[in-house]
Amino acid sequence: MTQQLDLHGSFHVYDTTLRDGMQQEGLNPTVADKLAIARHLDGLGVGYIEGGWPGANPKDTEFFRRAAQELDLQHARLAAFGSTRRAGLRAADDPQVAALRDSGAGVVTLVAKSHVGHVEKALRTTLEENLAMVRDTVSHLRAEGQQVFLDAEHFFDGYRLDRSYALEVLRTAYDAGAEVIALCDTNGGMLPGWVSDVVHDVLETAQVRVGIHCHNDTGLAVANTLAAVDAGATHIQGCINGYGERTGNADLINVVANLELKLDKQVLPPGLLTEATRIAHAVAEVTNVPPAARQPYVGASAFAHKAGLHASAIKVDPDLYQHMDPAAVGNDMRLLVSDMAGRATIELKGKELGFDLSDNPELVTRVTNRVKELELRGYTFEAADASFELLLAEEADGVRPSYFDVESWRVITETLTHAQPGEEAVSEATVKLRAAGVRYVVTGEGNGPVNALDQALRSAIEQAYPEIAKFELIDFKVRILDQGHGTDAITRVLIETTDGASSWVTVGVGANVIEASWEALADSLTYGLLRQHRD
């Protein structure tokens, strides 16, 4: 029977993406970005969203000001993060504590030192004063009507160094009114068994409500979080997509998916876990960090099958090679077409694309053999579904889908011998083709040969098919296949194109990057037009 858990009571799902997650190298979101991410996190149904550290920097202060006016959270409570008061200063007189008090957040998460070395060397104060700082700050904020959680920084390392003092910090905070004490593996060096033992001891000895905050330096942040829950922790902290400094924080989606799908604990509002894939990718778009294809549960490759043996079994029963139904997290099973593909893969992939190949074994054989032949020459179809669909249509119908016939194309790149700094080389491409019965000769310019070809090809075809105006090239990848040949090596190009609603990928292979790019470009427009006319 599923264990029902109250989001704000018996169990907390606490997201720290907007604070701890943003310490990841390369992440620098605007206030508008943070507000957008907060809305996505609320859509996942987390109980708490840590918005940042008001008073520590203008951006986070502005975030809380705008959040009060612009965020209408349906599931989450907004939490402000900050530190205990400074040594020798009353909490009521500390400007940093005042910023927390005035943030408008109903919840404050205080970070406090529980490691004697950090108290003496980082805070440069006494152990007794550190306890007073914890007691005074927690009780002051509680008196102001705010809910208070405490992050015991470097707790596990501090516990090993001086167990009695580390436990005393926890007890002091709890007695002063902190509702949850989150044990932080700040350096990320713990193992699940160690975490479990410490959580058991804290619960038995200090008798406080325990939370867990893990970093991923051992690659075990999710496992350590689950070990803490198994030992009795009822408050979990993490970041969506595992964002965070160094190797990141516990990936919150992995944690909640494991709790709900493996341990039968209802920790999110019913039905919202199915939004996980969409939300993980939406946040990745805001942060401009490409989604990790191999991310558990929500990655594009999480339920992708490549080997023919797997596909044969999946044809009988999808559960034979999947640990769960991907729909539970809003993901899909994918079949990858490659030189490892067997007949079952081709048949299932064809069905996915709208081709019924079950009664045509000869066609399945032709497509399978052709895929293997082309991959031997350098093509890849596992990442280029659009090119595979064009190939499949060609084999099924006897003719490749086509909306234009190219007579010729050429491209030149010119640079001035005495160009001034900042003056770029200019490329010019000329394309001759026929589309819808009309011959077009068009020239296009760009900041490189591929860009110039793209401009010329689009300009020509758009006169016959105006709908391609909304097609946009959004990604371009080049790989040298036989690196030992140097500049005359075979090149593979993958191009991703979007029509604003969805995207598709095409592949081209050639003796040079321009030839390969042309093939991928032409196929991308052909496939886009095929989709438009089919819809």
Short mmCIF file of C-alpha atoms in Angstrom, two decimals:
data_model
loop_
_atom_site.label_atom_id
_atom_site.label_comp_id
_atom_site.label_asym_id
_atom_site.label_seq_id
_atom_site.Cartn_x
_atom_site.Cartn_y
_atom_site.Cartn_z
CA MET A 1 0.00 0.00 0.00
CA THR A 2 1.35 3.42 -0.96
CA GLN A 3 2.54 5.54 1.96
CA GLN A 4 0.90 8.97 1.67
CA LEU A 5 3.18 11.81 2.75
CA ASP A 6 2.11 15.38 3.50
CA LEU A 7 4.37 17.68 1.46
CA HIS A 8 4.71 20.28 4.20
CA GLY A 9 4.32 17.98 7.18
CA SER A 10 5.53 14.42 7.52
CA PHE A 11 7.92 14.62 4.56
CA HIS A 12 9.62 17.54 2.80
CA VAL A 13 10.87 17.71 -0.79
CA TYR A 14 13.10 20.79 -0.70
CA ASP A 15 14.64 22.14 -3.90
CA THR A 16 17.81 24.24 -3.71
CA THR A 17 18.42 24.70 -7.45
CA LEU A 18 18.08 28.50 -7.33
CA ARG A 19 20.71 28.80 -4.59
CA ASP A 20 23.08 25.84 -4.33
CA GLY A 21 22.48 24.70 -7.90
CA MET A 22 23.44 28.08 -9.30
CA GLN A 23 26.94 27.67 -7.88
CA GLN A 24 27.65 25.35 -10.81
CA GLU A 25 30.42 26.56 -13.06
CA GLY A 26 28.98 28.43 -16.04
CA LEU A 27 25.54 29.10 -14.57
CA ASN A 28 24.63 32.77 -14.19
CA PRO A 29 20.85 33.15 -14.46
CA THR A 30 19.05 36.47 -14.51
CA VAL A 31 16.29 37.28 -12.04
CA ALA A 32 13.78 36.54 -14.80
CA ASP A 33 15.47 33.16 -15.34
CA LYS A 34 15.19 32.33 -11.65
CA LEU A 35 11.51 33.25 -11.60
CA ALA A 36 10.91 31.02 -14.64
CA ILE A 37 12.75 28.11 -13.00
CA ALA A 38 10.75 28.58 -9.80
CA ARG A 39 7.51 28.22 -11.77
CA HIS A 40 8.78 25.00 -13.34
CA LEU A 41 9.80 23.60 -9.96
CA ASP A 42 6.38 24.43 -8.57
CA GLY A 43 4.89 22.54 -11.49
CA LEU A 44 6.80 19.45 -10.37
CA GLY A 45 5.13 19.77 -6.98
CA VAL A 46 8.12 20.23 -4.68
CA GLY A 47 7.25 21.38 -1.17
CA TYR A 48 9.90 24.10 -0.81
CA ILE A 49 11.91 26.22 -3.25
CA GLU A 50 15.05 27.87 -1.91
CA GLY A 51 15.19 31.12 -3.85
CA GLY A 52 18.63 32.39 -2.90
CA TRP A 53 20.42 34.48 -0.29
CA PRO A 54 18.72 37.88 0.12
CA GLY A 55 21.12 40.57 1.25
CA ALA A 56 24.16 38.65 0.02
CA ASN A 57 23.90 39.96 -3.55
CA PRO A 58 21.58 42.36 -5.42
CA LYS A 59 20.24 39.65 -7.75
CA ASP A 60 18.88 37.46 -4.96
CA THR A 61 17.46 40.47 -3.12
CA GLU A 62 15.69 41.51 -6.30
CA PHE A 63 14.45 37.95 -6.82
CA PHE A 64 12.62 37.93 -3.50
CA ARG A 65 11.17 41.38 -4.16
CA ARG A 66 9.80 40.31 -7.53
CA ALA A 67 8.78 36.86 -6.31
CA ALA A 68 6.39 38.45 -3.83
CA GLN A 69 4.67 40.23 -6.72
CA GLU A 70 5.03 37.80 -9.61
CA LEU A 71 5.08 34.23 -8.28
CA ASP A 72 1.81 32.46 -7.65
CA LEU A 73 3.06 29.14 -6.32
CA GLN A 74 0.50 26.36 -6.23
CA HIS A 75 2.47 23.70 -4.38
CA ALA A 76 5.70 25.11 -2.98
CA ARG A 77 6.67 27.53 -0.24
CA LEU A 78 9.49 29.95 -0.94
CA ALA A 79 12.52 29.71 1.35
CA ALA A 80 15.24 32.30 1.91
CA PHE A 81 18.76 31.07 2.65
CA GLY A 82 21.22 32.81 4.93
CA SER A 83 23.68 32.41 7.76
CA THR A 84 23.45 32.76 11.51
CA ARG A 85 24.29 36.17 12.95
CA ARG A 86 27.85 37.37 13.14
CA ALA A 87 29.87 36.74 16.27
CA GLY A 88 29.43 39.40 18.93
CA LEU A 89 26.31 40.91 17.38
CA ARG A 90 22.68 40.41 18.38
CA ALA A 91 20.53 38.71 15.72
CA ALA A 92 18.05 41.59 15.91
CA ASP A 93 20.85 44.03 14.97
CA ASP A 94 22.53 41.97 12.21
CA PRO A 95 21.85 43.40 8.69
CA GLN A 96 22.12 39.95 7.14
CA VAL A 97 19.50 38.54 9.49
CA ALA A 98 17.34 41.59 8.77
CA ALA A 99 17.49 40.77 5.04
CA LEU A 100 16.16 37.30 5.81
CA ARG A 101 13.49 38.70 8.07
CA ASP A 102 12.40 41.24 5.44
CA SER A 103 12.64 38.92 2.42
CA GLY A 104 8.95 38.10 2.44
CA ALA A 105 9.72 34.39 2.56
CA GLY A 106 7.74 32.42 5.09
CA VAL A 107 10.61 29.96 5.48
CA VAL A 108 14.25 30.68 6.34
CA THR A 109 17.00 28.09 6.01
CA LEU A 110 20.00 29.01 8.12
CA VAL A 111 23.43 27.60 7.48
CA ALA A 112 25.40 26.97 10.68
CA LYS A 113 28.79 25.53 11.51
CA SER A 114 28.76 22.09 13.13
CA HIS A 115 32.46 21.35 12.55
CA VAL A 116 34.81 22.58 15.28
CA GLY A 117 37.54 23.29 12.77
CA HIS A 118 35.27 25.55 10.74
CA VAL A 119 34.07 27.35 13.86
CA GLU A 120 37.58 28.10 15.02
CA LYS A 121 39.31 28.66 11.65
CA ALA A 122 36.57 30.00 9.36
CA LEU A 123 34.33 31.87 11.81
CA ARG A 124 37.27 32.64 14.10
CA THR A 125 35.15 32.44 17.19
CA THR A 126 34.67 30.12 20.14
CA LEU A 127 32.58 26.99 20.24
CA GLU A 128 30.34 28.58 22.87
CA GLU A 129 29.76 31.72 20.77
CA ASN A 130 28.86 29.59 17.75
CA LEU A 131 26.14 27.88 19.80
CA ALA A 132 24.90 31.29 20.93
CA MET A 133 24.81 32.47 17.30
CA VAL A 134 22.66 29.48 16.36
CA ARG A 135 20.34 29.87 19.35
CA ASP A 136 19.90 33.63 18.99
CA THR A 137 19.28 33.63 15.22
CA VAL A 138 16.82 30.76 15.20
CA SER A 139 14.81 32.09 18.13
CA HIS A 140 14.77 35.62 16.69
CA LEU A 141 13.39 34.51 13.31
CA ARG A 142 10.88 32.20 14.96
CA ALA A 143 9.69 35.12 17.09
CA GLU A 144 9.19 37.07 13.86
CA GLY A 145 6.82 34.35 12.66
CA GLN A 146 9.06 32.58 10.16
CA GLN A 147 9.47 28.84 9.82
CA VAL A 148 13.15 27.95 10.32
CA PHE A 149 15.20 25.06 8.97
CA LEU A 150 18.90 24.62 9.77
CA ASP A 151 21.57 23.37 7.37
CA ALA A 152 24.33 21.87 9.51
CA GLU A 153 27.26 22.59 7.22
CA HIS A 154 30.07 20.01 6.99
CA PHE A 155 28.12 17.94 9.48
CA PHE A 156 29.41 14.48 8.60
CA ASP A 157 33.04 15.57 8.66
CA GLY A 158 32.41 17.51 11.87
CA TYR A 159 30.70 14.48 13.40
CA ARG A 160 33.82 12.40 12.80
CA LEU A 161 36.05 15.07 14.29
CA ASP A 162 33.98 15.88 17.39
CA ARG A 163 30.71 13.97 17.60
CA SER A 164 29.52 15.53 20.86
CA TYR A 165 29.90 19.12 19.61
CA ALA A 166 28.28 18.38 16.24
CA LEU A 167 25.29 16.87 18.04
CA GLU A 168 25.15 19.81 20.45
CA VAL A 169 24.78 22.24 17.52
CA LEU A 170 21.81 20.25 16.26
CA ARG A 171 20.15 20.09 19.66
CA THR A 172 20.70 23.82 20.24
CA ALA A 173 19.02 24.74 16.95
CA TYR A 174 16.11 22.37 17.51
CA ASP A 175 15.47 23.59 21.04
CA ALA A 176 15.50 27.18 19.77
CA GLY A 177 12.71 26.39 17.31
CA ALA A 178 14.29 25.02 14.11
CA GLU A 179 11.81 22.49 12.72
CA VAL A 180 14.26 20.51 10.62
CA ILE A 181 18.00 19.96 10.91
CA ALA A 182 19.48 19.09 7.52
CA LEU A 183 22.73 17.14 7.81
CA CYS A 184 25.00 18.41 5.04
CA ASP A 185 27.63 16.32 3.30
CA THR A 186 29.17 19.56 2.10
CA ASN A 187 32.36 18.01 0.75
CA GLY A 188 30.44 15.14 -0.84
CA GLY A 189 32.74 12.45 0.49
CA MET A 190 30.33 10.13 2.28
CA LEU A 191 29.21 6.59 1.40
CA PRO A 192 25.65 5.28 1.93
CA GLY A 193 26.51 3.02 4.89
CA TRP A 194 28.28 5.86 6.68
CA VAL A 195 25.35 8.22 6.11
CA SER A 196 22.90 5.63 7.40
CA ASP A 197 24.89 5.03 10.60
CA VAL A 198 25.16 8.74 11.38
CA VAL A 199 21.48 9.46 10.73
CA HIS A 200 20.51 6.57 13.03
CA ASP A 201 22.77 7.97 15.75
CA VAL A 202 21.46 11.53 15.37
CA LEU A 203 17.85 10.40 15.59
CA GLU A 204 18.51 8.28 18.67
CA THR A 205 20.81 10.71 20.48
CA ALA A 206 19.79 14.25 19.53
CA GLN A 207 16.13 13.43 18.89
CA VAL A 208 15.67 16.09 16.23
CA ARG A 209 13.87 15.97 12.91
CA VAL A 210 16.54 15.10 10.37
CA GLY A 211 16.95 16.26 6.78
CA ILE A 212 19.68 15.39 4.30
CA HIS A 213 21.70 17.51 1.86
CA CYS A 214 24.26 15.63 -0.26
CA HIS A 215 26.85 16.62 -2.82
CA ASN A 216 27.96 14.23 -5.53
CA ASP A 217 31.74 14.16 -5.25
CA THR A 218 31.75 10.38 -4.79
CA GLY A 219 29.01 9.93 -7.40
CA LEU A 220 26.70 8.80 -4.59
CA ALA A 221 24.61 11.85 -3.73
CA VAL A 222 21.34 10.16 -4.71
CA ALA A 223 22.30 6.90 -2.99
CA ASN A 224 23.36 8.78 0.16
CA THR A 225 20.07 10.68 0.18
CA LEU A 226 18.08 7.46 -0.11
CA ALA A 227 20.19 5.88 2.64
CA ALA A 228 19.36 8.80 4.91
CA VAL A 229 15.64 8.44 4.18
CA ASP A 230 15.84 4.72 4.87
CA ALA A 231 17.49 5.55 8.21
CA GLY A 232 14.70 7.97 9.13
CA ALA A 233 15.33 11.35 7.47
CA THR A 234 12.07 13.05 6.48
CA HIS A 235 13.40 16.09 4.61
CA ILE A 236 15.42 15.79 1.39
CA GLN A 237 17.31 18.54 -0.39
CA GLY A 238 18.57 18.46 -3.96
CA CYS A 239 18.75 20.25 -7.29
CA ILE A 240 16.93 19.53 -10.51
CA ASN A 241 19.26 17.94 -13.10
CA GLY A 242 21.88 17.51 -10.37
CA TYR A 243 23.11 21.11 -10.72
CA GLY A 244 25.61 22.40 -8.17
CA GLU A 245 29.25 23.27 -7.60
CA ARG A 246 32.01 20.79 -8.42
CA THR A 247 30.22 17.56 -9.40
CA GLY A 248 26.80 18.80 -8.33
CA ASN A 249 24.13 18.09 -5.75
CA ALA A 250 21.79 15.14 -5.47
CA ASP A 251 19.57 15.11 -8.54
CA LEU A 252 16.16 15.80 -7.03
CA ILE A 253 14.25 14.06 -9.82
CA ASN A 254 16.26 10.86 -9.34
CA VAL A 255 15.59 10.98 -5.61
CA VAL A 256 11.83 11.54 -5.84
CA ALA A 257 11.43 9.05 -8.69
CA ASN A 258 13.20 6.38 -6.66
CA LEU A 259 11.11 7.19 -3.59
CA GLU A 260 7.83 7.04 -5.47
CA LEU A 261 8.46 4.32 -8.04
CA LYS A 262 10.80 2.02 -6.12
CA LEU A 263 9.96 2.60 -2.46
CA ASP A 264 6.26 3.35 -2.90
CA LYS A 265 6.38 6.68 -1.01
CA GLN A 266 4.07 9.41 -2.33
CA VAL A 267 6.29 12.50 -1.96
CA LEU A 268 4.88 14.70 -4.74
CA PRO A 269 1.23 15.54 -5.46
CA PRO A 270 -0.37 12.62 -7.31
CA GLY A 271 0.29 12.66 -11.05
CA LEU A 272 2.99 15.34 -11.08
CA LEU A 273 5.93 12.94 -11.40
CA THR A 274 4.81 12.45 -15.00
CA GLU A 275 5.89 16.08 -15.58
CA ALA A 276 9.50 15.29 -14.60
CA THR A 277 10.98 14.90 -18.09
CA ARG A 278 9.29 18.00 -19.46
CA ILE A 279 10.31 20.11 -16.48
CA ALA A 280 13.91 18.83 -16.39
CA HIS A 281 14.31 19.79 -20.06
CA ALA A 282 12.50 23.10 -19.63
CA VAL A 283 14.87 24.11 -16.81
CA ALA A 284 17.81 23.06 -18.99
CA GLU A 285 16.56 25.44 -21.68
CA VAL A 286 16.41 28.31 -19.19
CA THR A 287 19.91 27.63 -17.86
CA ASN A 288 21.24 27.03 -21.39
CA VAL A 289 22.84 23.78 -20.25
CA PRO A 290 22.08 20.98 -22.75
CA PRO A 291 20.05 18.19 -21.15
CA ALA A 292 22.21 15.17 -20.28
CA ALA A 293 21.10 12.38 -22.61
CA ARG A 294 22.16 9.70 -20.13
CA GLN A 295 20.47 11.28 -17.11
CA PRO A 296 18.47 8.58 -15.30
CA TYR A 297 14.70 8.64 -15.73
CA VAL A 298 14.44 11.84 -17.81
CA GLY A 299 17.39 11.66 -20.22
CA ALA A 300 16.80 11.10 -23.93
CA SER A 301 18.79 7.85 -23.68
CA ALA A 302 17.23 6.66 -20.42
CA PHE A 303 14.90 4.29 -22.28
CA ALA A 304 16.73 4.04 -25.61
CA HIS A 305 17.46 0.59 -27.04
CA LYS A 306 20.07 -0.06 -29.66
CA ALA A 307 20.97 -3.74 -29.76
CA GLY A 308 18.88 -5.99 -32.00
CA LEU A 309 18.55 -8.54 -29.19
CA HIS A 310 16.91 -5.91 -26.97
CA ALA A 311 14.53 -4.86 -29.73
CA SER A 312 13.46 -8.45 -30.37
CA ALA A 313 12.56 -8.86 -26.71
CA ILE A 314 10.84 -5.46 -26.55
CA LYS A 315 8.70 -6.45 -29.50
CA VAL A 316 7.30 -9.23 -27.33
CA ASP A 317 7.15 -7.28 -24.05
CA PRO A 318 8.62 -3.78 -23.48
CA ASP A 319 9.16 -4.52 -19.78
CA LEU A 320 11.75 -7.21 -20.55
CA TYR A 321 14.48 -4.60 -21.04
CA GLN A 322 13.14 -1.65 -19.01
CA HIS A 323 13.13 -1.23 -15.26
CA MET A 324 9.87 0.76 -15.41
CA ASP A 325 7.34 2.32 -17.74
CA PRO A 326 8.97 5.58 -18.97
CA ALA A 327 5.55 7.23 -19.06
CA ALA A 328 5.64 7.36 -15.25
CA VAL A 329 8.19 10.18 -15.52
CA GLY A 330 6.88 11.60 -18.79
CA ASN A 331 9.59 10.00 -20.91
CA ASP A 332 9.36 7.66 -23.91
CA MET A 333 11.00 4.47 -25.06
CA ARG A 334 13.23 5.05 -28.09
CA LEU A 335 14.60 2.57 -30.59
CA LEU A 336 17.97 3.54 -32.02
CA VAL A 337 18.67 2.58 -35.59
CA SER A 338 22.32 1.67 -36.07
CA ASP A 339 24.61 -0.99 -37.51
CA MET A 340 23.73 -3.03 -34.41
CA ALA A 341 20.06 -2.99 -35.38
CA GLY A 342 18.29 -6.17 -36.26
CA ARG A 343 15.04 -6.73 -38.11
CA ALA A 344 12.99 -6.23 -34.95
CA THR A 345 14.51 -2.78 -34.40
CA ILE A 346 13.72 -1.69 -37.94
CA GLU A 347 10.18 -3.03 -37.72
CA LEU A 348 9.48 -1.33 -34.38
CA LYS A 349 11.10 1.93 -35.47
CA GLY A 350 9.06 1.86 -38.66
CA LYS A 351 5.88 1.42 -36.63
CA GLU A 352 6.91 4.36 -34.44
CA LEU A 353 7.24 6.49 -37.59
CA GLY A 354 3.93 5.33 -39.11
CA PHE A 355 5.15 2.52 -41.38
CA ASP A 356 3.63 -0.93 -40.91
CA LEU A 357 6.42 -3.33 -41.89
CA SER A 358 5.04 -6.43 -40.17
CA ASP A 359 3.84 -8.03 -43.44
CA ASN A 360 6.79 -6.98 -45.58
CA PRO A 361 9.90 -8.97 -44.57
CA GLU A 362 11.70 -8.10 -47.81
CA LEU A 363 11.41 -4.39 -47.10
CA VAL A 364 12.64 -4.90 -43.54
CA THR A 365 15.65 -6.79 -44.90
CA ARG A 366 16.44 -4.07 -47.46
CA VAL A 367 16.23 -1.28 -44.89
CA THR A 368 18.32 -3.23 -42.35
CA ASN A 369 21.04 -3.95 -44.90
CA ARG A 370 21.08 -0.39 -46.18
CA VAL A 371 21.39 1.06 -42.66
CA LYS A 372 24.35 -1.20 -41.93
CA GLU A 373 25.97 -0.30 -45.26
CA LEU A 374 25.57 3.43 -44.72
CA GLU A 375 26.83 3.29 -41.13
CA LEU A 376 29.92 1.50 -42.43
CA ARG A 377 30.50 4.58 -44.62
CA GLY A 378 30.17 6.93 -41.63
CA TYR A 379 26.47 7.72 -41.34
CA THR A 380 24.69 7.48 -38.02
CA PHE A 381 20.93 7.16 -37.66
CA GLU A 382 20.55 6.70 -33.92
CA ALA A 383 20.80 10.50 -33.54
CA ALA A 384 19.23 11.35 -36.91
CA ASP A 385 15.67 10.05 -36.94
CA ALA A 386 14.68 12.43 -39.73
CA SER A 387 17.29 11.03 -42.13
CA PHE A 388 16.22 7.50 -41.25
CA GLU A 389 12.57 8.33 -41.97
CA LEU A 390 13.54 9.70 -45.40
CA LEU A 391 15.51 6.51 -46.07
CA LEU A 392 12.60 4.35 -44.94
CA ALA A 393 10.13 6.27 -47.11
CA GLU A 394 12.46 5.89 -50.08
CA GLU A 395 12.70 2.13 -49.63
CA ALA A 396 8.97 1.75 -49.00
CA ASP A 397 7.77 3.94 -51.88
CA GLY A 398 10.61 3.38 -54.33
CA VAL A 399 11.39 7.11 -54.46
CA ARG A 400 12.87 9.49 -51.93
CA PRO A 401 10.56 12.33 -50.82
CA SER A 402 11.55 15.45 -52.74
CA TYR A 403 10.25 18.97 -53.06
CA PHE A 404 13.09 20.42 -55.11
CA ASP A 405 15.70 19.23 -57.63
CA VAL A 406 19.17 20.73 -57.31
CA GLU A 407 21.11 21.43 -60.49
CA SER A 408 24.25 22.65 -58.79
CA TRP A 409 25.63 24.57 -55.86
CA ARG A 410 28.91 26.31 -55.13
CA VAL A 411 30.37 28.38 -52.34
CA ILE A 412 33.35 30.72 -52.10
CA THR A 413 34.92 32.42 -49.11
CA GLU A 414 36.73 35.73 -49.44
CA THR A 415 38.92 37.55 -46.98
CA LEU A 416 40.82 40.77 -47.49
CA THR A 417 44.59 40.52 -47.23
CA HIS A 418 44.73 43.72 -45.23
CA ALA A 419 41.52 43.18 -43.23
CA GLN A 420 41.21 45.25 -40.11
CA PRO A 421 40.67 43.62 -36.70
CA GLY A 422 37.05 42.58 -36.42
CA GLU A 423 36.53 42.29 -40.17
CA GLU A 424 35.39 38.74 -40.86
CA ALA A 425 35.76 36.65 -43.97
CA VAL A 426 32.57 36.61 -46.04
CA SER A 427 31.19 33.52 -47.74
CA GLU A 428 28.95 33.56 -50.80
CA ALA A 429 26.95 30.59 -52.08
CA THR A 430 25.01 30.13 -55.32
CA VAL A 431 22.32 27.49 -55.62
CA LYS A 432 20.50 26.47 -58.82
CA LEU A 433 17.38 24.34 -58.40
CA ARG A 434 13.85 23.68 -59.54
CA ALA A 435 10.94 23.76 -57.11
CA ALA A 436 7.22 23.50 -57.94
CA GLY A 437 8.08 23.61 -61.65
CA VAL A 438 10.07 26.85 -61.48
CA ARG A 439 13.83 27.25 -61.86
CA TYR A 440 15.59 29.42 -59.28
CA VAL A 441 19.13 30.75 -59.21
CA VAL A 442 19.82 32.34 -55.85
CA THR A 443 22.89 33.73 -54.12
CA GLY A 444 23.26 33.93 -50.37
CA GLU A 445 25.85 35.42 -48.03
CA GLY A 446 26.88 34.27 -44.59
CA ASN A 447 29.61 34.38 -41.98
CA GLY A 448 30.82 30.98 -43.17
CA PRO A 449 30.32 28.61 -46.10
CA VAL A 450 27.63 26.53 -44.38
CA ASN A 451 25.72 29.63 -43.31
CA ALA A 452 25.90 30.98 -46.86
CA LEU A 453 24.63 27.69 -48.31
CA ASP A 454 21.81 27.64 -45.79
CA GLN A 455 20.78 31.19 -46.73
CA ALA A 456 20.89 30.51 -50.47
CA LEU A 457 19.01 27.19 -50.25
CA ARG A 458 16.30 28.66 -48.06
CA SER A 459 15.91 31.76 -50.25
CA ALA A 460 15.39 29.60 -53.32
CA ILE A 461 12.96 27.10 -51.82
CA GLU A 462 10.99 29.68 -49.85
CA GLN A 463 9.72 31.18 -53.10
CA ALA A 464 7.92 27.92 -53.82
CA TYR A 465 7.24 26.87 -50.23
CA PRO A 466 6.78 29.93 -47.98
CA GLU A 467 6.23 27.68 -44.93
CA ILE A 468 9.98 27.07 -44.56
CA ALA A 469 10.34 30.63 -43.28
CA LYS A 470 9.73 29.29 -39.78
CA PHE A 471 12.42 26.60 -40.07
CA GLU A 472 15.51 27.45 -38.04
CA LEU A 473 18.83 25.65 -37.74
CA ILE A 474 19.48 25.33 -33.98
CA ASP A 475 22.45 22.96 -33.73
CA PHE A 476 25.38 21.98 -35.94
CA LYS A 477 27.86 19.25 -35.05
CA VAL A 478 30.91 18.14 -37.01
CA ARG A 479 32.98 15.01 -36.47
CA ILE A 480 36.08 13.85 -38.32
CA LEU A 481 35.71 10.09 -38.85
CA ASP A 482 39.21 9.04 -39.90
CA GLN A 483 41.42 11.42 -38.00
CA GLY A 484 44.65 9.94 -39.26
CA HIS A 485 43.94 11.40 -42.70
CA GLY A 486 44.15 14.99 -41.48
CA THR A 487 42.44 17.60 -43.66
CA ASP A 488 41.29 15.07 -46.29
CA ALA A 489 39.44 12.92 -43.75
CA ILE A 490 35.80 11.86 -44.13
CA THR A 491 33.49 14.23 -42.22
CA ARG A 492 30.10 13.64 -40.63
CA VAL A 493 27.71 16.50 -39.92
CA LEU A 494 24.57 16.44 -37.77
CA ILE A 495 22.12 19.32 -38.12
CA GLU A 496 19.15 19.98 -35.85
CA THR A 497 16.30 22.09 -37.21
CA THR A 498 13.12 23.37 -35.58
CA ASP A 499 9.79 24.66 -36.85
CA GLY A 500 9.04 26.29 -33.50
CA ALA A 501 6.97 23.35 -32.26
CA SER A 502 9.45 20.47 -32.46
CA SER A 503 12.86 19.66 -33.89
CA TRP A 504 14.48 17.01 -36.06
CA VAL A 505 18.02 15.89 -36.85
CA THR A 506 19.56 15.00 -40.22
CA VAL A 507 22.97 13.60 -41.09
CA GLY A 508 25.37 14.16 -43.94
CA VAL A 509 28.69 12.49 -44.75
CA GLY A 510 31.26 13.68 -47.27
CA ALA A 511 34.88 14.11 -48.18
CA ASN A 512 34.76 17.63 -46.73
CA VAL A 513 32.68 19.50 -44.21
CA ILE A 514 30.85 21.60 -46.82
CA GLU A 515 29.74 18.57 -48.83
CA ALA A 516 28.53 16.80 -45.69
CA SER A 517 26.80 19.96 -44.50
CA TRP A 518 25.00 20.40 -47.81
CA GLU A 519 23.55 16.89 -47.62
CA ALA A 520 22.34 17.42 -44.05
CA LEU A 521 20.92 20.86 -44.92
CA ALA A 522 19.01 19.61 -47.96
CA ASP A 523 17.58 16.69 -45.98
CA SER A 524 16.57 18.96 -43.11
CA LEU A 525 14.44 21.14 -45.39
CA THR A 526 13.05 18.12 -47.23
CA TYR A 527 12.01 16.49 -43.97
CA GLY A 528 10.52 19.71 -42.65
CA LEU A 529 8.41 20.10 -45.78
CA LEU A 530 7.37 16.44 -45.55
CA ARG A 531 6.09 17.08 -42.02
CA GLN A 532 4.26 20.24 -43.05
CA HIS A 533 2.52 18.60 -46.00
CA ARG A 534 1.71 15.45 -44.03
CA ASP A 535 0.13 17.49 -41.22
#
